[in-house]
Short mmCIF file of C-alpha atoms in Angstrom, two decimals:
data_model
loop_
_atom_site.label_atom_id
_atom_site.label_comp_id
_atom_site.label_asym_id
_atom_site.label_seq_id
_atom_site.Cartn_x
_atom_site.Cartn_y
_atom_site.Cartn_z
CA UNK A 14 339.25 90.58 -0.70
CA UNK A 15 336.80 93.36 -0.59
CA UNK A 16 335.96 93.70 3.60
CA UNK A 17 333.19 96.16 2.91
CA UNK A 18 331.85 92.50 2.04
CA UNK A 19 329.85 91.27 5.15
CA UNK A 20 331.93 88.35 7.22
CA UNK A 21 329.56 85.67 6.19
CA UNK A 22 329.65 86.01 2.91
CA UNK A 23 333.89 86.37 3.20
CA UNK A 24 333.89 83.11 5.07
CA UNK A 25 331.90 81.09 2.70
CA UNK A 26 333.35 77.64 2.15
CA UNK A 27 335.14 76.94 -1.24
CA UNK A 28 335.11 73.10 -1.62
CA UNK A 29 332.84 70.16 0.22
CA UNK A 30 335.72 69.32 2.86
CA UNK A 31 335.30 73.20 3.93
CA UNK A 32 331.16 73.17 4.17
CA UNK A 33 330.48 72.55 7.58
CA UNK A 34 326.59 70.59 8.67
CA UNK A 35 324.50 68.85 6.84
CA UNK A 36 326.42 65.58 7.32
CA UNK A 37 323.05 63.75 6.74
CA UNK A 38 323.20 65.14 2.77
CA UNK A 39 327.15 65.92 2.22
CA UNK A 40 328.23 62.65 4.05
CA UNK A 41 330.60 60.37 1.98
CA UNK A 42 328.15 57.69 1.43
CA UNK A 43 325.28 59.87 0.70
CA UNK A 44 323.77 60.65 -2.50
CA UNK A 45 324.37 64.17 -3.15
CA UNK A 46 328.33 63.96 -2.21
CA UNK A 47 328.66 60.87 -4.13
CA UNK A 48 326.54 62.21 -7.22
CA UNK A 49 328.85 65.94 -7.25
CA UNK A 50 331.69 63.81 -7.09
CA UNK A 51 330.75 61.49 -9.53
CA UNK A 52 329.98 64.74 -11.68
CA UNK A 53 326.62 63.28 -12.29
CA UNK A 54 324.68 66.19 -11.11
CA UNK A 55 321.01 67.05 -11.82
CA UNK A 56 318.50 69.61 -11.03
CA UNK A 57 318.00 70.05 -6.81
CA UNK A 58 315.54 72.31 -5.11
CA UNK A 59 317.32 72.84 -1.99
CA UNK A 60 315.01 73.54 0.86
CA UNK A 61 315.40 74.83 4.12
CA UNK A 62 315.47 78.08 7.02
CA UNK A 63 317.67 80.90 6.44
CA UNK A 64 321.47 80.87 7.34
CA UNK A 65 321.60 77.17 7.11
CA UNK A 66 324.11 77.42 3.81
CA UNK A 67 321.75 76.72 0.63
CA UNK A 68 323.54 79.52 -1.18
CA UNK A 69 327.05 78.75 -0.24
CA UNK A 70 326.38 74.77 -1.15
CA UNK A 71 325.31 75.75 -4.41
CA UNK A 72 328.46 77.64 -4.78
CA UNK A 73 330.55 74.34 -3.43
CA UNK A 74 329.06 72.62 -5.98
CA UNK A 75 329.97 75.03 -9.20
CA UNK A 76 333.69 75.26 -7.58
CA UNK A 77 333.51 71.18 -7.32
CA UNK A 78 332.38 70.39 -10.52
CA UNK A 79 333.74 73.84 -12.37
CA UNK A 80 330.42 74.50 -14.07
CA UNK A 81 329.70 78.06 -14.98
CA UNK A 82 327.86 80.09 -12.30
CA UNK A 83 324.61 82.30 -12.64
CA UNK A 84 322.94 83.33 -9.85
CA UNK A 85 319.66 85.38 -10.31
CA UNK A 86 317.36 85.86 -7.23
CA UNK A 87 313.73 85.23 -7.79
CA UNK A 88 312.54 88.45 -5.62
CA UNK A 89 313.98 91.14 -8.60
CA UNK A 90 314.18 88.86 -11.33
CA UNK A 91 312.02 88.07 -13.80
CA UNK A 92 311.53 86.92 -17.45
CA UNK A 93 314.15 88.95 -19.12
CA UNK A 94 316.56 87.68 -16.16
CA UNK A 95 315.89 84.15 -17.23
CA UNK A 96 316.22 84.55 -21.22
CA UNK A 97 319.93 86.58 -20.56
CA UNK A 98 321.08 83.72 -18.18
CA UNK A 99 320.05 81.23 -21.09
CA UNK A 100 321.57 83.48 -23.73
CA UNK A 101 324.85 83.22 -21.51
CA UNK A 102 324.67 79.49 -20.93
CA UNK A 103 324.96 78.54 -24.45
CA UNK A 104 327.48 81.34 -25.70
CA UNK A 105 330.67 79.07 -26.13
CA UNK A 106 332.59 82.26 -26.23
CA UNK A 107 331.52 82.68 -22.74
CA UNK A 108 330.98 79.02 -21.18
CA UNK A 109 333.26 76.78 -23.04
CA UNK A 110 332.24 73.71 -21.31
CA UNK A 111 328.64 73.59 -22.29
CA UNK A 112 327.44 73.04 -18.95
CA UNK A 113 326.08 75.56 -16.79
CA UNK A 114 324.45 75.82 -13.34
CA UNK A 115 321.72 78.45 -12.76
CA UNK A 116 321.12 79.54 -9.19
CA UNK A 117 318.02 81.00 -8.24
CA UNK A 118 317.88 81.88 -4.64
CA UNK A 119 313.95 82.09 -3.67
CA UNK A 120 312.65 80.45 -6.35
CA UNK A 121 309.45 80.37 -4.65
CA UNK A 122 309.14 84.05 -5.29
CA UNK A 123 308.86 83.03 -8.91
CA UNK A 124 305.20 82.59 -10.38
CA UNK A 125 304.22 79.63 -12.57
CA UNK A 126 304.70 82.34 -15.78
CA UNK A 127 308.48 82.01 -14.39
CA UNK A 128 309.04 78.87 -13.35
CA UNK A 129 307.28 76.91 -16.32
CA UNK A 130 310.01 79.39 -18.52
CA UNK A 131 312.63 77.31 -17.14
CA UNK A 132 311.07 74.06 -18.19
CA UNK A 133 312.67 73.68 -21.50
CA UNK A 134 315.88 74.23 -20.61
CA UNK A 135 315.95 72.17 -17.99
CA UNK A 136 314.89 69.26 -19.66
CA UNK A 137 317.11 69.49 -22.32
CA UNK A 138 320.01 70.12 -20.28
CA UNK A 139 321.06 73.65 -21.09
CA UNK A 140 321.02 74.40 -17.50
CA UNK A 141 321.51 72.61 -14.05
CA UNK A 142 318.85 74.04 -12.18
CA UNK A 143 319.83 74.81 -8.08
CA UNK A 144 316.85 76.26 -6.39
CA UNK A 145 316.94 77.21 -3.03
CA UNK A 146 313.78 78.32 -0.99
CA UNK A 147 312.98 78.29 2.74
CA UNK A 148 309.42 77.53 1.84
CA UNK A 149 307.76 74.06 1.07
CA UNK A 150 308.71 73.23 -2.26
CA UNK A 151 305.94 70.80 -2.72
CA UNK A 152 303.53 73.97 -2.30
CA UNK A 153 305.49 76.80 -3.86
CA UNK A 154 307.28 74.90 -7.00
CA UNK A 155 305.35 73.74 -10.33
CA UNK A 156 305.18 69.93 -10.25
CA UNK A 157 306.86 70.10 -13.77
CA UNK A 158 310.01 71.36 -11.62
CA UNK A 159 309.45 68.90 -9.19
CA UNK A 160 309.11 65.86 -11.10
CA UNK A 161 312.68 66.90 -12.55
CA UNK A 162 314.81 67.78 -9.65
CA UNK A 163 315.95 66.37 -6.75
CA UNK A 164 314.81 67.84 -3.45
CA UNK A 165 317.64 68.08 -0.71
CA UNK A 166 316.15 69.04 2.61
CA UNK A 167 318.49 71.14 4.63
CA UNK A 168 318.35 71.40 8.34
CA UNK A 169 319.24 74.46 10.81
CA UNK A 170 322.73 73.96 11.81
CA UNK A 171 323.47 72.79 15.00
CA UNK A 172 324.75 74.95 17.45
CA UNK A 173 327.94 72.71 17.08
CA UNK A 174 328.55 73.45 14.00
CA UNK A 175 327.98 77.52 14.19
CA UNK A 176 330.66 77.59 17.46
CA UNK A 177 333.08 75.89 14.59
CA UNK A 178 332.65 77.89 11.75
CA UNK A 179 333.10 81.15 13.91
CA UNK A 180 336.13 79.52 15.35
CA UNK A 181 337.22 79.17 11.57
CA UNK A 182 336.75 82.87 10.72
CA UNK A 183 338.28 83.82 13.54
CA UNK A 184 341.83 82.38 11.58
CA UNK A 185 340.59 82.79 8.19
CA UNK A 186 342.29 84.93 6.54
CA UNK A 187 339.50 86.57 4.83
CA UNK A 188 337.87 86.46 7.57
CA UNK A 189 339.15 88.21 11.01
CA UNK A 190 342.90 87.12 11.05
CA UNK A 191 343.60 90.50 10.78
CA UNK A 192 342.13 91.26 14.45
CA UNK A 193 343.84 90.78 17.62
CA UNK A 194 340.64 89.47 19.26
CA UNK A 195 340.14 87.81 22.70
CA UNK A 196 337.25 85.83 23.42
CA UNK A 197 336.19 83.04 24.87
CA UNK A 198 335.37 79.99 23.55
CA UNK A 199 332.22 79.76 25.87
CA UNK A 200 331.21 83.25 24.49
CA UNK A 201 331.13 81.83 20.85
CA UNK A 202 329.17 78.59 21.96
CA UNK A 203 326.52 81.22 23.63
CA UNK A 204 326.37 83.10 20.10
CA UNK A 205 325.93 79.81 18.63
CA UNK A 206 323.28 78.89 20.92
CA UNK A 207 321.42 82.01 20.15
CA UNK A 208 321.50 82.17 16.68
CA UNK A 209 319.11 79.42 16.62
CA UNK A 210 320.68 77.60 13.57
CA UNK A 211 321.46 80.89 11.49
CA UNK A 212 325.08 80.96 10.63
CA UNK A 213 324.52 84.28 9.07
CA UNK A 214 323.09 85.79 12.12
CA UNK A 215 326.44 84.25 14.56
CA UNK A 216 328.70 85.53 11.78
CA UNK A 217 327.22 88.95 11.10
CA UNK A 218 326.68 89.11 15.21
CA UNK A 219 330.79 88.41 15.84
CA UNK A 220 331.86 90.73 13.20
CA UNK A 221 329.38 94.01 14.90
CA UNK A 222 331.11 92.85 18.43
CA UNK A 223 334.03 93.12 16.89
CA UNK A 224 334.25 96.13 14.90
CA UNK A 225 332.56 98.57 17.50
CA UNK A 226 334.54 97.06 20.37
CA UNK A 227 337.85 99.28 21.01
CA UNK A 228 341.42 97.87 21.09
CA UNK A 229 342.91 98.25 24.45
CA UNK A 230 346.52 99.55 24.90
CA UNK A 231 348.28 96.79 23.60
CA UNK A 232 345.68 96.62 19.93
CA UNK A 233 343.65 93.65 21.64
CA UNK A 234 339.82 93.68 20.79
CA UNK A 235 338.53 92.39 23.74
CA UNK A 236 335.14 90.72 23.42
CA UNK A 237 333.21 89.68 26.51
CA UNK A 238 329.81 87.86 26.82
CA UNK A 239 327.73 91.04 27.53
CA UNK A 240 329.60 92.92 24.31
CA UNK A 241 328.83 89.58 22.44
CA UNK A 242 325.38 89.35 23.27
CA UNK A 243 324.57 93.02 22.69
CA UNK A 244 325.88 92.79 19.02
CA UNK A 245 323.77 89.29 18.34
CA UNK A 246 321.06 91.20 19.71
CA UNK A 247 317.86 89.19 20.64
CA UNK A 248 317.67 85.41 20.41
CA UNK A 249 315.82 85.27 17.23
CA UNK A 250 312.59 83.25 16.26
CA UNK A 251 312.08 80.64 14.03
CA UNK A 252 308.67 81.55 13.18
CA UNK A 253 307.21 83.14 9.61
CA UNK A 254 303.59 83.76 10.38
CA UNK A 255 302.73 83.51 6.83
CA UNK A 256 305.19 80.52 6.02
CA UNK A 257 305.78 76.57 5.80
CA UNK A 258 306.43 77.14 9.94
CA UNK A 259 303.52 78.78 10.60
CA UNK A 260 301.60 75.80 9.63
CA UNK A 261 304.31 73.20 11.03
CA UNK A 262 303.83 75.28 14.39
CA UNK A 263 299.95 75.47 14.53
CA UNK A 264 300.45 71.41 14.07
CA UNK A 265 302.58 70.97 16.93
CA UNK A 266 300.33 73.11 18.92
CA UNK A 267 296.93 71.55 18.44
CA UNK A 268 298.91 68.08 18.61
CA UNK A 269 300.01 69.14 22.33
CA UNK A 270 297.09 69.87 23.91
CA UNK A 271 295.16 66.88 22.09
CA UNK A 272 298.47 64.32 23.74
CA UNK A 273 297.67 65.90 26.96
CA UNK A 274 301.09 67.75 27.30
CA UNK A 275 300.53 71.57 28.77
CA UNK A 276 304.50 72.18 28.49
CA UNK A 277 304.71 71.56 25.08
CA UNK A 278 301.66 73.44 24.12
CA UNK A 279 302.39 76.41 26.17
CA UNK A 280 306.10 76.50 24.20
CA UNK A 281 304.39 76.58 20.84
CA UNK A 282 301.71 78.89 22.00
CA UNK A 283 304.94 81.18 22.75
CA UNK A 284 306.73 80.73 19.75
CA UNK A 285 303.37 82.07 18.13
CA UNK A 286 303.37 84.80 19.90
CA UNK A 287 307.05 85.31 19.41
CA UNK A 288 306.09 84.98 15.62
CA UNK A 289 303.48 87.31 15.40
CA UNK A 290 300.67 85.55 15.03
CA UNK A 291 296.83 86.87 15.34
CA UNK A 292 296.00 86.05 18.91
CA UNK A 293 292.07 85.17 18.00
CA UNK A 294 293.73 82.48 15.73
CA UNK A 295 295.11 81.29 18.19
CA UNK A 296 291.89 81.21 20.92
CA UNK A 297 290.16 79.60 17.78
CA UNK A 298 292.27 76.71 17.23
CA UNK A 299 291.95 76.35 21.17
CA UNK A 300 288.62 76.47 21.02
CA UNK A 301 288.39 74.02 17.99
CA UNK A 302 290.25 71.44 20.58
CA UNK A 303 288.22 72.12 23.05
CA UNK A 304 285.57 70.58 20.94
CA UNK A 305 287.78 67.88 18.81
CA UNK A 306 289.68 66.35 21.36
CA UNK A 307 288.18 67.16 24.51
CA UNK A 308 284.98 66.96 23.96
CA UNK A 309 282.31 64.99 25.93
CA UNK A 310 284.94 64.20 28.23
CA UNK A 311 284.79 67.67 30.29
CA UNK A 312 282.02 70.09 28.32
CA UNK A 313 283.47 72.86 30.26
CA UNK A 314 286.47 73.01 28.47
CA UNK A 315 284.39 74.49 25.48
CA UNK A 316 282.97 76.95 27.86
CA UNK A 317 286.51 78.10 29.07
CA UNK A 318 288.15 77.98 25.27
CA UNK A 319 284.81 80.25 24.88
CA UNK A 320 284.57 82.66 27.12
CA UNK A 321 289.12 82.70 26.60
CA UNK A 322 287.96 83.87 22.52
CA UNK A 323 285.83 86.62 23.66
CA UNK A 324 288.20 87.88 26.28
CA UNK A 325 291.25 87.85 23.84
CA UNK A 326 288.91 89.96 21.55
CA UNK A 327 287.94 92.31 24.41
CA UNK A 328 291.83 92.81 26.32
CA UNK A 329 294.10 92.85 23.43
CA UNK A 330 298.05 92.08 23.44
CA UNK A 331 300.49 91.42 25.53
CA UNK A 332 297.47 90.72 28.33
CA UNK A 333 295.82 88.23 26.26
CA UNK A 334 298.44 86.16 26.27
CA UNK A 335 297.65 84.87 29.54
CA UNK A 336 294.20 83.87 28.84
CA UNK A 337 295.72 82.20 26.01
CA UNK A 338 298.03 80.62 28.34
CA UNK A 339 295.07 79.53 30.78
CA UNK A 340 292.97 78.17 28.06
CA UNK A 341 295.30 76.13 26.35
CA UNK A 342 296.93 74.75 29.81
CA UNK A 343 293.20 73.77 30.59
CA UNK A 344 292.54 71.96 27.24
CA UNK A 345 296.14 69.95 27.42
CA UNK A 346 295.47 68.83 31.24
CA UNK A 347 291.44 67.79 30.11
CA UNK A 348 290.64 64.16 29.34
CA UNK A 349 289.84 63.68 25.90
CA UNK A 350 287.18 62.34 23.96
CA UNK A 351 286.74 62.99 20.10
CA UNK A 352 283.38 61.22 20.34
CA UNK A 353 281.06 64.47 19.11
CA UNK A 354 283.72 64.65 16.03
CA UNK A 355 283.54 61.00 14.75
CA UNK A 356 280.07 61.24 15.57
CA UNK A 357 279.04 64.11 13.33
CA UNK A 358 281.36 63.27 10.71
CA UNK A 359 280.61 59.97 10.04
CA UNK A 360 276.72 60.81 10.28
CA UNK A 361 277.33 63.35 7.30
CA UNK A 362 279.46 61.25 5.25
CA UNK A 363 276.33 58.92 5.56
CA UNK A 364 274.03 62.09 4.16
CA UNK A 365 276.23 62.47 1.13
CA UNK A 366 276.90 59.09 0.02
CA UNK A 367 273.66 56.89 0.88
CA UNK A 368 270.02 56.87 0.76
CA UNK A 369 269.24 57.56 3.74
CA UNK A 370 265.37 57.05 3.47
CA UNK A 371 262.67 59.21 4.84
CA UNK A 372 262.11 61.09 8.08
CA UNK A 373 259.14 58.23 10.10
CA UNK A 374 255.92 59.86 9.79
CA UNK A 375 255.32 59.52 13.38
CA UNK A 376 257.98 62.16 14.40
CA UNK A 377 257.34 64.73 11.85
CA UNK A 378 255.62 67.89 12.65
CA UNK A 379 251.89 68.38 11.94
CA UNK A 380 251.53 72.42 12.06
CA UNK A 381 248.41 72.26 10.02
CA UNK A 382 245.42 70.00 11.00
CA UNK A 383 244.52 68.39 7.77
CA UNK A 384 248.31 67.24 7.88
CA UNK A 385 247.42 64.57 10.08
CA UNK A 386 245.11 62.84 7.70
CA UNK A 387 247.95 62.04 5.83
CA UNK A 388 249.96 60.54 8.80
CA UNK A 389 252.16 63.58 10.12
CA UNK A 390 252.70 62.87 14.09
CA UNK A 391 250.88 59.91 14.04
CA UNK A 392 251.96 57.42 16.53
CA UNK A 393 254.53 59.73 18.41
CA UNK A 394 255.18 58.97 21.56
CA UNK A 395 255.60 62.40 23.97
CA UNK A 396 258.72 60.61 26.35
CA UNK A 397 257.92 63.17 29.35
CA UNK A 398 254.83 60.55 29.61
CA UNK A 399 256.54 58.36 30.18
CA UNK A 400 258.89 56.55 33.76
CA UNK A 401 262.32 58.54 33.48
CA UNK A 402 261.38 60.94 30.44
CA UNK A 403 262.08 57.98 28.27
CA UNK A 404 260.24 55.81 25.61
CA UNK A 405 261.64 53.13 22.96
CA UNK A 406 260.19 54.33 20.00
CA UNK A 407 261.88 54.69 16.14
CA UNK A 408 263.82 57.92 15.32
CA UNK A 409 266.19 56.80 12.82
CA UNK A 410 264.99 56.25 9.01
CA UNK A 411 263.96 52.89 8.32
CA UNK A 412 267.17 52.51 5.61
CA UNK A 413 269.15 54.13 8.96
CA UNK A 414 267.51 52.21 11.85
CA UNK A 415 269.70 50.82 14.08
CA UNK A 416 272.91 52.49 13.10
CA UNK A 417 275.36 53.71 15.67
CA UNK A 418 277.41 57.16 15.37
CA UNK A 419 278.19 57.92 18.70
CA UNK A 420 281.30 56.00 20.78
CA UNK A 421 279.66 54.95 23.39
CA UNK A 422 282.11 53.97 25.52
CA UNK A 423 283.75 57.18 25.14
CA UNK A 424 280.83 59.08 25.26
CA UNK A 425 280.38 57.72 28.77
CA UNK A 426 283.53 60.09 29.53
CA UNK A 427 280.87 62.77 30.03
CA UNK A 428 280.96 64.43 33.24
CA UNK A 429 284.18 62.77 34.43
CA UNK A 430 286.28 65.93 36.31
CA UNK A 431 288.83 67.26 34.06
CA UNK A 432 292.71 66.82 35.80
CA UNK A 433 293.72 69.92 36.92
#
């Protein structure tokens, strides 16, 4: 065992009773256990975050089913990579058994040139295709890919599972047997915690604790929860500003505020930040639910989401996180009324796909005097002439008269006070 090798990748399991998660793919009854044991394997596009063990189940599965193993990575591999792989996979000298599983970790990185290379061989079953991306695949693969693989969505380990897999390589031989550690099992559950799903990050995190930590007198590392957290180092984010998160996260945020629930908006608006993301994308999607899903209800919110935009632009980060913070609080605790937005839609829709008739003459504009010998203005009735400011007259086309647009009823949400 080479120990220059980083811990996680020492520790890796070598069959599908060592693999540890995923119990709602890898379970006994499910399909991909039952189809690796049945040696009926296909293509699989295996999807999900970093450090939740894509790479090391696609090595389970060549041990289980004793395939030969390439593994080419998408981000310095190209063309040439591809064609050698191939070449290999149907030598006989070197892959006896015929069958051969190629690996590609971030196959997303691949562009359609390089993914539509792999079509051929795929389908006629040179290669078993195991991609593994942390983006959507559904966005980032060719639908030729898709259509012939099976898509196996992996979830972040549970914090459960991370405390017993560094347990594990605590007595694994290739692992840290070789240390006379002391630490506590509470220790490992905070690491756990803190890795936020990424076994890589606990593992790599353990082994920095423990080779900077000195032995004390008897050759005992001792590793307390201060050492521990020091070597993890922050708690990290789940958040890729310019990945499949990003947009999962903007989701959850606008969905917040427009179900009325500050706590949860304010987390997402701080796992945002957390991420990265452009603070005046962030006052615009407020001030887009302002609008939406506010609305009519309380007008002002607009006003606040507003004047929120302009002061983001003007302070800057970390200060505009507040504002932020105060504008999307104010949104979340608003009634809501998406009156204005079925409204204008709907009327537009109506634009595009009908005949919609002709403006009445009597409410057109007559700059020009001899316009009114044709009808322009003719008829109009000026409302301020009228009790209240109001008059019953036709505004609508006749092909449009007497369509509604606007809610009514939840139009009448107008000036009702917002619940602060």
């Amino acid at each position: 065992m080479n120990y220059n090798e980083p811990l996680a990748f020492r520790v890796r399991p070598k069959s599908l009773s060592e693999f540890v998660g995923q119990e709602h793919v890898l379970a006994e009854n499910k399909i991909l256990y039952r189809t690796i044991k049945a040696d009926r394997l296909s293509s699989i596009i295996l999807w999900g975050p970093p450090g939740c063990g894509k790479t090391s189940l696609a090595k389970v599965i060549s041990e289980t089913t004793k395939y030969k193993f390439i593994k080419i990575n998408a981000v310095i591999s190209g063309i040439s990579d591809i064609k050698n792989a191939i070449s290999e996979a149907e030598n006989l000298l070197l892959n006896p058994s015929g069958k051969c599983i190629l690996f590609i970790d971030e196959i997303h990185r691949f562009n359609k040139l390089q993914q539509d290379a792999l079509l051929p061989y795929v389908e006629n079953g040179t290669i078993i295709l195991i991609g593994a991306t942390t983006e959507n695949p559904y966005f980032e693969v060719n639908k030729a890919l898709i259509s012939r693989s099976m898509i196996i969505k992996l979830e972040p380990l549970t914090a459960k599972n991370i405390f017993k897999i560094l347990k594990q390589s605590l007595t694994n031989p290739e692992g840290l047997k070789n240390y006379k550690i002391k630490i506590e099992d509470s220790t490992l559950e905070k690491m756990a915690e803190c890795s936020n799903g990424d076994v890589r990050t606990a593992l790599n995190g353990l082994e920095v604790a423990v080779i900077t930590t000195e032995m004390d007198k008897n050759g005992v590392i001792n590793i307390t929860e201060k050492i521990a957290m020091e070597s993890i180092n922050q708690k990290r984010v789940i958040f890729d500003k310019s990945g499949d998160s990003h947009y999962d996260n903007i989701s959850a945020f606008i969905k917040s505020m427009r179900g009325s629930d500050p706590d949860a908006a304010v987390f997402y608006l701080a796992r945002a930040i957390a991420g990265g993301e452009d603070p005046m994308f962030l006052a615009r999607r407020i001030t887009i639910a302002a609008s939406e899903d506010v609305g009519l209800a309380n007008p002002n919110a607009l006003v606040v989401a507003n004047a929120a935009m302009q002061a983001v632009h003007i302070i800057g980060m970390p200060e505009a996180r507040i504002i932020l913070s105060e504008a999307a609080i104010y949104v979340a605790k608003s009634p809501k009324s998406n009156a204005a937005y079925m409204a204008i839609d709907k009327a537009i829709e109506d634009v595009i796909t009908k005949d919609t008739g002709s403006i009445p003459m009597h409410i057109r504009n007559a700059p020009a005097e001899g316009m009114k010998e044709f009808g322009y203005g003719e008829g109009y009735k000026y409302p301020h002439n009228y009790p209240g400011g109001v008059v019953e007259q036709q505004y609508l086309p006749d092909k449009m008269a007497g369509t509604k647009y606007v809610d009514i009823n939840k139009a009448q949400l107008c000036g009702k006070k917002e619940s602060l």
